[in-house]
Amino acid sequence: MEPVSSIRRLGFRKWYERQLIDCHLALVTCFLCGIVIAACFEGVTFRDFGPRSATMMALVVGATTLGWYSWRRYITVLERAERYGERSTCEGCKAYGRFEVLNAGVDSVPGPTAEAVAPLEVAWMRVKCRQCGALWRMPE
């Protein structure tokens, strides 16, 4: 239950900030992999395909794999942060991110939110506002 334990330990605002930093680091990694792919393709010659060209092709394959993984991580972590962020404001007193997690669980029939925050173990959290005591479920 990674998000729940992290939110309990850090608080929602710090957790959200760290999620955004994490996903944007993955985006930068993906961008750098694209540069490596382009640079390595420049060094490949298929006329005299030797050890240098084979090394460049291996780097292209490695950078493509890492770039794809980084892109998927970027999308997954950003989607998770946005899903939880959409419901992080108390509707009673409008306090942003000031709540405590009461419990968490997984829906028996996964809906669009559970699929969007995959591969997370926890699809929802029951939270209580620290200012007014209002209860709500997030992300839905």
CSV table of C-alpha atoms in Angstrom, one decimal:
chain,number,residue,atom,x,y,z
A,1,MET,CA,0.0,0.0,0.0
A,2,GLU,CA,2.7,2.4,-1.1
A,3,PRO,CA,0.6,5.6,-1.6
A,4,VAL,CA,-1.3,5.1,1.7
A,5,SER,CA,1.8,4.6,3.8
A,6,SER,CA,3.6,7.4,2.1
A,7,ILE,CA,0.7,9.8,2.5
A,8,ARG,CA,0.4,8.8,6.2
A,9,ARG,CA,4.1,9.4,6.7
A,10,LEU,CA,4.7,12.5,4.7
A,11,GLY,CA,1.3,14.1,4.4
A,12,PHE,CA,-0.6,14.6,1.1
A,13,ARG,CA,1.2,17.8,0.0
A,14,LYS,CA,4.7,16.4,0.3
A,15,TRP,CA,3.6,13.1,-1.2
A,16,TYR,CA,2.0,14.9,-4.2
A,17,GLU,CA,5.1,17.0,-4.7
A,18,ARG,CA,7.4,13.9,-4.7
A,19,GLN,CA,5.1,12.2,-7.2
A,20,LEU,CA,5.4,15.1,-9.6
A,21,ILE,CA,9.2,15.2,-9.1
A,22,ASP,CA,9.4,11.5,-9.7
A,23,CYS,CA,7.3,11.5,-12.9
A,24,HIS,CA,9.1,14.5,-14.3
A,25,LEU,CA,12.5,12.8,-13.7
A,26,ALA,CA,11.1,9.9,-15.7
A,27,LEU,CA,10.1,12.3,-18.5
A,28,VAL,CA,13.6,13.8,-18.6
A,29,THR,CA,15.0,10.3,-18.7
A,30,CYS,CA,12.8,9.5,-21.7
A,31,PHE,CA,13.9,12.7,-23.4
A,32,LEU,CA,17.6,11.9,-22.9
A,33,CYS,CA,17.0,8.4,-24.2
A,34,GLY,CA,15.6,9.9,-27.4
A,35,ILE,CA,18.8,12.0,-27.8
A,36,VAL,CA,20.9,8.9,-27.3
A,37,ILE,CA,18.8,7.0,-29.9
A,38,ALA,CA,19.2,9.8,-32.4
A,39,ALA,CA,23.0,10.1,-31.8
A,40,CYS,CA,23.6,6.4,-32.0
A,41,PHE,CA,21.7,6.1,-35.2
A,42,GLU,CA,24.0,8.7,-36.7
A,43,GLY,CA,27.0,6.5,-35.8
A,44,VAL,CA,25.6,3.3,-37.4
A,45,THR,CA,26.8,2.3,-40.9
A,46,PHE,CA,25.2,-0.7,-42.5
A,47,ARG,CA,27.8,-0.9,-45.3
A,48,ASP,CA,30.7,-2.0,-43.0
A,49,PHE,CA,28.7,-3.3,-40.1
A,50,GLY,CA,31.4,-4.0,-37.4
A,51,PRO,CA,31.8,-3.9,-33.7
A,52,ARG,CA,31.3,-0.2,-33.5
A,53,SER,CA,28.0,-0.3,-35.4
A,54,ALA,CA,26.9,-3.3,-33.3
A,55,THR,CA,27.6,-1.4,-30.1
A,56,MET,CA,25.7,1.6,-31.4
A,57,MET,CA,22.7,-0.7,-32.2
A,58,ALA,CA,22.9,-2.2,-28.8
A,59,LEU,CA,22.8,1.3,-27.3
A,60,VAL,CA,19.8,2.1,-29.4
A,61,VAL,CA,18.0,-1.0,-28.2
A,62,GLY,CA,18.9,-0.3,-24.5
A,63,ALA,CA,17.9,3.4,-24.8
A,64,THR,CA,14.6,2.4,-26.5
A,65,THR,CA,13.8,0.0,-23.7
A,66,LEU,CA,14.7,2.5,-21.0
A,67,GLY,CA,12.9,5.3,-22.8
A,68,TRP,CA,9.7,3.2,-23.1
A,69,TYR,CA,9.9,2.2,-19.4
A,70,SER,CA,10.4,5.8,-18.4
A,71,TRP,CA,7.5,7.0,-20.5
A,72,ARG,CA,5.2,4.4,-19.0
A,73,ARG,CA,6.4,5.4,-15.5
A,74,TYR,CA,5.8,9.1,-16.3
A,75,ILE,CA,2.2,8.4,-17.4
A,76,THR,CA,1.4,6.1,-14.6
A,77,VAL,CA,2.8,8.2,-11.7
A,78,LEU,CA,1.3,11.5,-13.2
A,79,GLU,CA,-2.1,9.9,-13.6
A,80,ARG,CA,-2.0,8.5,-10.0
A,81,ALA,CA,-1.0,11.9,-8.6
A,82,GLU,CA,-3.7,13.7,-10.6
A,83,ARG,CA,-6.4,11.2,-9.6
A,84,TYR,CA,-5.7,11.6,-5.9
A,85,GLY,CA,-5.1,15.4,-6.3
A,86,GLU,CA,-8.5,15.9,-7.9
A,87,ARG,CA,-10.2,14.8,-4.6
A,88,SER,CA,-7.7,16.3,-2.1
A,89,THR,CA,-9.7,19.4,-1.3
A,90,CYS,CA,-12.3,19.2,1.5
A,91,GLU,CA,-15.7,20.1,0.1
A,92,GLY,CA,-16.8,21.5,3.6
A,93,CYS,CA,-14.0,23.9,4.4
A,94,LYS,CA,-12.0,24.0,1.1
A,95,ALA,CA,-8.8,23.0,2.9
A,96,TYR,CA,-6.3,21.5,0.4
A,97,GLY,CA,-4.5,18.4,1.3
A,98,ARG,CA,-5.2,18.6,5.0
A,99,PHE,CA,-6.6,15.2,5.9
A,100,GLU,CA,-5.7,12.0,7.6
A,101,VAL,CA,-6.1,8.6,6.0
A,102,LEU,CA,-8.6,6.4,8.0
A,103,ASN,CA,-8.6,3.3,5.8
A,104,ALA,CA,-8.0,2.1,2.3
A,105,GLY,CA,-9.1,-0.7,0.1
A,106,VAL,CA,-9.6,-2.1,-3.4
A,107,ASP,CA,-13.0,-2.2,-5.2
A,108,SER,CA,-14.1,-5.8,-6.0
A,109,VAL,CA,-15.0,-4.6,-9.6
A,110,PRO,CA,-12.2,-2.3,-10.7
A,111,GLY,CA,-13.5,0.8,-12.4
A,112,PRO,CA,-11.8,3.4,-14.5
A,113,THR,CA,-10.0,4.9,-11.5
A,114,ALA,CA,-8.6,1.6,-10.3
A,115,GLU,CA,-7.4,0.9,-13.9
A,116,ALA,CA,-5.8,4.4,-14.1
A,117,VAL,CA,-3.8,4.1,-11.0
A,118,ALA,CA,-2.6,0.6,-11.8
A,119,PRO,CA,-0.3,-1.1,-10.9
A,120,LEU,CA,-1.1,0.2,-7.4
A,121,GLU,CA,-2.5,-2.1,-4.7
A,122,VAL,CA,-4.8,0.5,-3.3
A,123,ALA,CA,-7.5,2.0,-5.4
A,124,TRP,CA,-9.3,4.2,-2.8
A,125,MET,CA,-8.8,5.8,0.6
A,126,ARG,CA,-11.3,7.0,3.2
A,127,VAL,CA,-10.0,10.3,4.6
A,128,LYS,CA,-11.0,12.8,7.3
A,129,CYS,CA,-10.4,16.6,7.1
A,130,ARG,CA,-8.2,17.8,9.9
A,131,GLN,CA,-10.0,21.2,10.0
A,132,CYS,CA,-13.7,20.4,9.9
A,133,GLY,CA,-13.8,16.6,10.3
A,134,ALA,CA,-15.6,16.0,7.0
A,135,LEU,CA,-15.3,12.4,5.6
A,136,TRP,CA,-14.8,11.5,2.0
A,137,ARG,CA,-13.4,8.9,-0.3
A,138,MET,CA,-10.6,9.5,-2.7
A,139,PRO,CA,-9.9,9.3,-5.5
A,140,GLU,CA,-13.6,8.8,-6.2
